[in-house]
Amino acid sequence: MNNSELIEIAIDARKNSYAPYSNFNVGAVVVTDTNEVYTGCNIENAAYSPSVCAERTAIFKAISEGASKIRKIIVVGSEDFTFPCGVCRQVIKEFASEDCEIIVVNSKKEYKIYLLKELLPNSFGPENLRRKNV
């Protein structure tokens, strides 16, 4: 599936967003290392902290269905380019392949592609917990 098709799917996923407090609707798509596609939308809660972003919804759906690595994430917000928040970036780090692309979308024809290491430099991940003390 090409990026244009994935962007369309993310735009459709955004329609399911539940954002009555922020009115900021987000849709996301993740593509796994086996090319399976999972969608997500943001889901808010009046208590705010139980809210979950679209990216994490899609990632958790993929992992709960047996996926092991995410290789691409598409994020479509309500306006302008919408980047993953810090919590989402950390979750992406946990489940992403080394060359994971993060695509932020402004419109169907205008998007930017980043690698996770560009959005989360000097990150802390599972590999850091396997190191021996020096």
Short mmCIF file of N, CA and C in Angstrom, two decimals:
data_model
loop_
_atom_site.label_atom_id
_atom_site.label_comp_id
_atom_site.label_asym_id
_atom_site.label_seq_id
_atom_site.Cartn_x
_atom_site.Cartn_y
_atom_site.Cartn_z
N MET A 1 0.84 -1.18 0.00
CA MET A 1 0.00 0.00 0.00
C MET A 1 0.89 1.24 0.00
N ASN A 2 0.60 2.21 -0.84
CA ASN A 2 1.43 3.40 -0.90
C ASN A 2 0.98 4.44 0.13
N ASN A 3 1.79 5.49 0.28
CA ASN A 3 1.50 6.51 1.30
C ASN A 3 0.18 7.21 1.07
N SER A 4 -0.18 7.48 -0.17
CA SER A 4 -1.46 8.15 -0.46
C SER A 4 -2.64 7.30 0.02
N GLU A 5 -2.58 6.01 -0.21
CA GLU A 5 -3.65 5.12 0.25
C GLU A 5 -3.70 5.07 1.78
N LEU A 6 -2.54 5.04 2.41
CA LEU A 6 -2.49 5.01 3.87
C LEU A 6 -3.01 6.31 4.47
N ILE A 7 -2.71 7.43 3.82
CA ILE A 7 -3.23 8.72 4.29
C ILE A 7 -4.75 8.73 4.23
N GLU A 8 -5.32 8.20 3.17
CA GLU A 8 -6.79 8.11 3.05
C GLU A 8 -7.37 7.29 4.20
N ILE A 9 -6.72 6.20 4.54
CA ILE A 9 -7.19 5.34 5.63
C ILE A 9 -7.11 6.10 6.96
N ALA A 10 -6.04 6.86 7.17
CA ALA A 10 -5.90 7.65 8.41
C ALA A 10 -6.96 8.73 8.49
N ILE A 11 -7.27 9.35 7.37
CA ILE A 11 -8.33 10.37 7.34
C ILE A 11 -9.66 9.73 7.71
N ASP A 12 -9.92 8.53 7.20
CA ASP A 12 -11.16 7.82 7.56
C ASP A 12 -11.17 7.46 9.04
N ALA A 13 -10.02 7.04 9.57
CA ALA A 13 -9.94 6.69 10.99
C ALA A 13 -10.23 7.89 11.87
N ARG A 14 -9.85 9.07 11.42
CA ARG A 14 -10.09 10.30 12.18
C ARG A 14 -11.58 10.53 12.41
N LYS A 15 -12.42 10.03 11.52
CA LYS A 15 -13.87 10.21 11.64
C LYS A 15 -14.42 9.55 12.91
N ASN A 16 -13.71 8.56 13.43
CA ASN A 16 -14.16 7.86 14.64
C ASN A 16 -13.65 8.50 15.93
N SER A 17 -12.91 9.57 15.80
CA SER A 17 -12.35 10.25 16.97
C SER A 17 -13.45 10.68 17.94
N TYR A 18 -13.13 10.56 19.23
CA TYR A 18 -14.03 11.05 20.28
C TYR A 18 -13.28 12.16 20.99
N ALA A 19 -13.53 13.39 20.59
CA ALA A 19 -12.79 14.53 21.12
C ALA A 19 -13.72 15.68 21.49
N PRO A 20 -14.68 15.45 22.42
CA PRO A 20 -15.62 16.50 22.75
C PRO A 20 -15.02 17.64 23.58
N TYR A 21 -13.85 17.46 24.14
CA TYR A 21 -13.26 18.48 25.00
C TYR A 21 -12.28 19.37 24.23
N SER A 22 -11.42 18.76 23.44
CA SER A 22 -10.44 19.54 22.68
C SER A 22 -10.94 19.88 21.27
N ASN A 23 -11.89 19.12 20.78
CA ASN A 23 -12.34 19.25 19.39
C ASN A 23 -11.18 19.11 18.42
N PHE A 24 -10.16 18.36 18.82
CA PHE A 24 -8.99 18.12 17.97
C PHE A 24 -9.00 16.64 17.61
N ASN A 25 -9.50 16.34 16.43
CA ASN A 25 -9.65 14.95 15.98
C ASN A 25 -8.39 14.47 15.27
N VAL A 26 -7.95 13.27 15.63
CA VAL A 26 -6.75 12.70 15.05
C VAL A 26 -7.03 11.26 14.63
N GLY A 27 -6.51 10.91 13.47
CA GLY A 27 -6.54 9.53 12.98
C GLY A 27 -5.13 9.06 12.74
N ALA A 28 -4.90 7.78 12.90
CA ALA A 28 -3.56 7.23 12.68
C ALA A 28 -3.66 5.87 12.03
N VAL A 29 -2.59 5.53 11.34
CA VAL A 29 -2.43 4.21 10.74
C VAL A 29 -1.04 3.73 11.11
N VAL A 30 -0.92 2.46 11.47
CA VAL A 30 0.40 1.86 11.62
C VAL A 30 0.49 0.70 10.63
N VAL A 31 1.69 0.52 10.10
CA VAL A 31 1.98 -0.59 9.21
C VAL A 31 3.05 -1.43 9.91
N THR A 32 2.80 -2.71 10.03
CA THR A 32 3.73 -3.58 10.73
C THR A 32 4.82 -4.08 9.79
N ASP A 33 5.77 -4.78 10.36
CA ASP A 33 6.86 -5.34 9.56
C ASP A 33 6.36 -6.43 8.62
N THR A 34 5.15 -6.94 8.83
CA THR A 34 4.55 -7.92 7.92
C THR A 34 3.50 -7.27 7.02
N ASN A 35 3.53 -5.95 6.95
CA ASN A 35 2.64 -5.14 6.09
C ASN A 35 1.16 -5.18 6.47
N GLU A 36 0.87 -5.55 7.70
CA GLU A 36 -0.51 -5.45 8.17
C GLU A 36 -0.77 -3.99 8.54
N VAL A 37 -2.02 -3.56 8.36
CA VAL A 37 -2.40 -2.17 8.60
C VAL A 37 -3.41 -2.11 9.74
N TYR A 38 -3.15 -1.21 10.70
CA TYR A 38 -4.05 -1.01 11.83
C TYR A 38 -4.36 0.47 11.95
N THR A 39 -5.60 0.79 12.31
CA THR A 39 -6.00 2.18 12.45
C THR A 39 -6.25 2.52 13.90
N GLY A 40 -6.27 3.82 14.17
CA GLY A 40 -6.59 4.31 15.50
C GLY A 40 -7.10 5.74 15.42
N CYS A 41 -7.78 6.15 16.47
CA CYS A 41 -8.23 7.54 16.59
C CYS A 41 -8.03 7.95 18.04
N ASN A 42 -8.03 9.26 18.29
CA ASN A 42 -7.90 9.69 19.67
C ASN A 42 -9.25 9.53 20.38
N ILE A 43 -9.16 9.21 21.66
CA ILE A 43 -10.36 8.98 22.47
C ILE A 43 -10.15 9.73 23.78
N GLU A 44 -10.92 10.79 23.97
CA GLU A 44 -10.78 11.62 25.17
C GLU A 44 -11.69 11.15 26.29
N ASN A 45 -11.40 11.69 27.47
CA ASN A 45 -12.17 11.39 28.66
C ASN A 45 -12.25 12.67 29.49
N ALA A 46 -13.36 12.87 30.17
CA ALA A 46 -13.54 14.08 30.97
C ALA A 46 -12.45 14.24 32.03
N ALA A 47 -11.85 13.15 32.47
CA ALA A 47 -10.78 13.21 33.46
C ALA A 47 -9.41 13.47 32.81
N TYR A 48 -9.37 13.59 31.53
CA TYR A 48 -8.18 13.87 30.71
C TYR A 48 -7.11 12.78 30.75
N SER A 49 -6.58 12.41 31.90
CA SER A 49 -5.47 11.45 31.90
C SER A 49 -5.84 10.08 31.33
N PRO A 50 -7.10 9.62 31.39
CA PRO A 50 -7.41 8.35 30.74
C PRO A 50 -7.53 8.45 29.21
N SER A 51 -7.38 9.65 28.67
CA SER A 51 -7.46 9.82 27.22
C SER A 51 -6.30 9.09 26.55
N VAL A 52 -6.50 8.71 25.29
CA VAL A 52 -5.44 8.03 24.55
C VAL A 52 -5.37 8.60 23.13
N CYS A 53 -4.16 8.76 22.66
CA CYS A 53 -3.92 9.33 21.33
C CYS A 53 -4.17 8.29 20.24
N ALA A 54 -4.38 8.77 19.04
CA ALA A 54 -4.64 7.91 17.89
C ALA A 54 -3.48 6.95 17.63
N GLU A 55 -2.28 7.45 17.75
CA GLU A 55 -1.11 6.63 17.48
C GLU A 55 -1.04 5.43 18.42
N ARG A 56 -1.26 5.70 19.71
CA ARG A 56 -1.21 4.60 20.68
C ARG A 56 -2.37 3.63 20.48
N THR A 57 -3.54 4.15 20.12
CA THR A 57 -4.67 3.25 19.84
C THR A 57 -4.29 2.28 18.73
N ALA A 58 -3.74 2.78 17.64
CA ALA A 58 -3.38 1.93 16.50
C ALA A 58 -2.26 0.95 16.88
N ILE A 59 -1.25 1.45 17.60
CA ILE A 59 -0.14 0.58 18.00
C ILE A 59 -0.64 -0.53 18.92
N PHE A 60 -1.44 -0.18 19.90
CA PHE A 60 -1.93 -1.19 20.84
C PHE A 60 -2.82 -2.21 20.15
N LYS A 61 -3.61 -1.77 19.17
CA LYS A 61 -4.41 -2.73 18.39
C LYS A 61 -3.49 -3.71 17.67
N ALA A 62 -2.44 -3.18 17.05
CA ALA A 62 -1.51 -4.04 16.30
C ALA A 62 -0.83 -5.04 17.23
N ILE A 63 -0.30 -4.56 18.33
CA ILE A 63 0.42 -5.44 19.26
C ILE A 63 -0.54 -6.46 19.86
N SER A 64 -1.76 -6.04 20.21
CA SER A 64 -2.72 -6.97 20.80
C SER A 64 -3.17 -8.04 19.82
N GLU A 65 -2.96 -7.80 18.53
CA GLU A 65 -3.31 -8.78 17.50
C GLU A 65 -2.12 -9.63 17.08
N GLY A 66 -0.97 -9.44 17.74
CA GLY A 66 0.18 -10.30 17.50
C GLY A 66 1.31 -9.68 16.70
N ALA A 67 1.19 -8.43 16.28
CA ALA A 67 2.28 -7.77 15.56
C ALA A 67 3.47 -7.61 16.50
N SER A 68 4.67 -7.59 15.93
CA SER A 68 5.84 -7.43 16.78
C SER A 68 6.58 -6.11 16.53
N LYS A 69 6.57 -5.62 15.33
CA LYS A 69 7.28 -4.38 15.02
C LYS A 69 6.44 -3.49 14.10
N ILE A 70 6.52 -2.19 14.36
CA ILE A 70 5.86 -1.17 13.55
C ILE A 70 6.92 -0.58 12.63
N ARG A 71 6.62 -0.48 11.33
CA ARG A 71 7.60 0.09 10.41
C ARG A 71 7.20 1.44 9.84
N LYS A 72 5.91 1.81 10.01
CA LYS A 72 5.44 3.08 9.47
C LYS A 72 4.23 3.53 10.27
N ILE A 73 4.15 4.85 10.52
CA ILE A 73 3.01 5.43 11.22
C ILE A 73 2.59 6.69 10.46
N ILE A 74 1.31 6.81 10.22
CA ILE A 74 0.76 7.99 9.56
C ILE A 74 -0.14 8.69 10.56
N VAL A 75 0.03 10.02 10.73
CA VAL A 75 -0.76 10.79 11.69
C VAL A 75 -1.44 11.95 10.96
N VAL A 76 -2.78 12.01 11.09
CA VAL A 76 -3.58 13.07 10.47
C VAL A 76 -4.36 13.77 11.57
N GLY A 77 -4.09 15.05 11.76
CA GLY A 77 -4.80 15.83 12.77
C GLY A 77 -5.92 16.66 12.18
N SER A 78 -6.49 17.51 13.01
CA SER A 78 -7.60 18.36 12.58
C SER A 78 -7.15 19.51 11.71
N GLU A 79 -5.93 19.94 11.90
CA GLU A 79 -5.40 21.06 11.12
C GLU A 79 -3.89 21.01 11.15
N ASP A 80 -3.26 21.54 10.13
CA ASP A 80 -1.81 21.63 10.03
C ASP A 80 -1.17 20.25 10.23
N PHE A 81 0.13 20.21 10.38
CA PHE A 81 0.83 18.95 10.63
C PHE A 81 0.68 18.60 12.10
N THR A 82 0.31 17.38 12.41
CA THR A 82 0.15 16.92 13.78
C THR A 82 1.23 15.88 14.05
N PHE A 83 2.09 16.19 15.01
CA PHE A 83 3.18 15.29 15.37
C PHE A 83 2.79 14.45 16.59
N PRO A 84 3.35 13.25 16.73
CA PRO A 84 3.09 12.45 17.92
C PRO A 84 3.58 13.18 19.18
N CYS A 85 2.80 13.09 20.25
CA CYS A 85 3.20 13.69 21.52
C CYS A 85 4.38 12.89 22.11
N GLY A 86 4.92 13.37 23.21
CA GLY A 86 6.05 12.70 23.84
C GLY A 86 5.75 11.28 24.29
N VAL A 87 4.57 11.07 24.86
CA VAL A 87 4.19 9.72 25.30
C VAL A 87 4.10 8.79 24.09
N CYS A 88 3.49 9.27 23.01
CA CYS A 88 3.38 8.44 21.80
C CYS A 88 4.75 8.12 21.23
N ARG A 89 5.65 9.09 21.25
CA ARG A 89 7.00 8.86 20.73
C ARG A 89 7.70 7.76 21.52
N GLN A 90 7.50 7.75 22.84
CA GLN A 90 8.10 6.71 23.67
C GLN A 90 7.48 5.35 23.37
N VAL A 91 6.17 5.30 23.17
CA VAL A 91 5.50 4.03 22.82
C VAL A 91 5.97 3.57 21.44
N ILE A 92 6.09 4.50 20.50
CA ILE A 92 6.59 4.14 19.18
C ILE A 92 7.98 3.53 19.31
N LYS A 93 8.83 4.14 20.11
CA LYS A 93 10.19 3.64 20.33
C LYS A 93 10.18 2.19 20.79
N GLU A 94 9.26 1.86 21.67
CA GLU A 94 9.16 0.50 22.22
C GLU A 94 8.87 -0.53 21.13
N PHE A 95 8.04 -0.17 20.16
CA PHE A 95 7.54 -1.15 19.20
C PHE A 95 8.00 -0.92 17.76
N ALA A 96 8.81 0.10 17.52
CA ALA A 96 9.19 0.45 16.15
C ALA A 96 10.43 -0.29 15.68
N SER A 97 10.48 -0.51 14.38
CA SER A 97 11.70 -1.01 13.77
C SER A 97 12.71 0.13 13.72
N GLU A 98 13.97 -0.20 13.48
CA GLU A 98 15.03 0.81 13.44
C GLU A 98 14.76 1.90 12.42
N ASP A 99 14.17 1.54 11.31
CA ASP A 99 13.94 2.49 10.21
C ASP A 99 12.48 2.95 10.13
N CYS A 100 11.79 2.94 11.24
CA CYS A 100 10.37 3.32 11.27
C CYS A 100 10.19 4.75 10.74
N GLU A 101 9.26 4.86 9.78
CA GLU A 101 8.91 6.17 9.25
C GLU A 101 7.69 6.71 9.98
N ILE A 102 7.73 7.99 10.29
CA ILE A 102 6.58 8.67 10.87
C ILE A 102 6.17 9.74 9.86
N ILE A 103 4.96 9.61 9.36
CA ILE A 103 4.47 10.51 8.33
C ILE A 103 3.40 11.41 8.94
N VAL A 104 3.66 12.70 8.94
CA VAL A 104 2.70 13.67 9.45
C VAL A 104 2.05 14.36 8.25
N VAL A 105 0.73 14.51 8.32
CA VAL A 105 -0.04 14.91 7.16
C VAL A 105 -0.72 16.26 7.38
N ASN A 106 -0.60 17.13 6.42
CA ASN A 106 -1.30 18.41 6.42
C ASN A 106 -2.52 18.32 5.51
N SER A 107 -2.37 17.61 4.39
CA SER A 107 -3.46 17.40 3.44
C SER A 107 -3.15 16.12 2.67
N LYS A 108 -4.08 15.71 1.84
CA LYS A 108 -3.87 14.47 1.08
C LYS A 108 -2.61 14.51 0.23
N LYS A 109 -2.21 15.69 -0.18
CA LYS A 109 -1.04 15.81 -1.05
C LYS A 109 0.17 16.44 -0.36
N GLU A 110 0.00 16.88 0.87
CA GLU A 110 1.11 17.52 1.58
C GLU A 110 1.39 16.78 2.88
N TYR A 111 2.55 16.13 2.90
CA TYR A 111 2.96 15.41 4.10
C TYR A 111 4.47 15.40 4.20
N LYS A 112 4.95 15.11 5.42
CA LYS A 112 6.39 15.06 5.69
C LYS A 112 6.71 13.70 6.30
N ILE A 113 7.86 13.19 5.94
CA ILE A 113 8.31 11.89 6.44
C ILE A 113 9.54 12.07 7.32
N TYR A 114 9.48 11.50 8.52
CA TYR A 114 10.60 11.54 9.45
C TYR A 114 10.93 10.12 9.90
N LEU A 115 12.15 9.91 10.31
CA LEU A 115 12.51 8.68 11.00
C LEU A 115 12.34 8.93 12.49
N LEU A 116 12.04 7.88 13.24
CA LEU A 116 11.84 8.04 14.68
C LEU A 116 13.04 8.70 15.34
N LYS A 117 14.25 8.34 14.93
CA LYS A 117 15.44 8.91 15.57
C LYS A 117 15.53 10.42 15.37
N GLU A 118 14.85 10.96 14.35
CA GLU A 118 14.81 12.41 14.15
C GLU A 118 13.86 13.08 15.14
N LEU A 119 12.77 12.39 15.48
CA LEU A 119 11.77 12.96 16.39
C LEU A 119 12.04 12.62 17.86
N LEU A 120 12.89 11.63 18.08
CA LEU A 120 13.19 11.21 19.45
C LEU A 120 14.68 10.87 19.55
N PRO A 121 15.54 11.91 19.41
CA PRO A 121 16.98 11.64 19.46
C PRO A 121 17.41 11.26 20.87
N ASN A 122 18.48 10.51 20.95
CA ASN A 122 19.05 10.10 22.25
C ASN A 122 18.00 9.47 23.15
N SER A 123 17.19 8.62 22.56
CA SER A 123 16.06 8.05 23.30
C SER A 123 16.49 6.90 24.22
N PHE A 124 15.61 6.59 25.13
CA PHE A 124 15.77 5.48 26.07
C PHE A 124 14.78 4.40 25.66
N GLY A 125 15.26 3.19 25.49
CA GLY A 125 14.38 2.11 25.07
C GLY A 125 14.78 0.79 25.69
N PRO A 126 14.15 -0.28 25.26
CA PRO A 126 14.42 -1.60 25.83
C PRO A 126 15.89 -1.99 25.80
N GLU A 127 16.58 -1.56 24.75
CA GLU A 127 18.01 -1.90 24.64
C GLU A 127 18.83 -1.32 25.79
N ASN A 128 18.40 -0.23 26.37
CA ASN A 128 19.12 0.37 27.49
C ASN A 128 18.99 -0.45 28.76
N LEU A 129 17.96 -1.20 28.90
CA LEU A 129 17.74 -2.02 30.09
C LEU A 129 18.54 -3.32 30.05
N ARG A 130 19.09 -3.64 28.90
CA ARG A 130 19.88 -4.87 28.75
C ARG A 130 21.36 -4.63 28.96
N ARG A 131 21.74 -3.38 29.14
CA ARG A 131 23.16 -3.07 29.32
C ARG A 131 23.61 -3.43 30.72
N LYS A 132 24.83 -3.80 30.83
CA LYS A 132 25.39 -4.11 32.16
C LYS A 132 25.93 -2.83 32.77
N ASN A 133 25.90 -2.75 34.08
CA ASN A 133 26.44 -1.58 34.77
C ASN A 133 27.93 -1.45 34.49
N VAL A 134 28.37 -0.22 34.38
CA VAL A 134 29.79 0.03 34.09
C VAL A 134 30.51 0.30 35.38
#
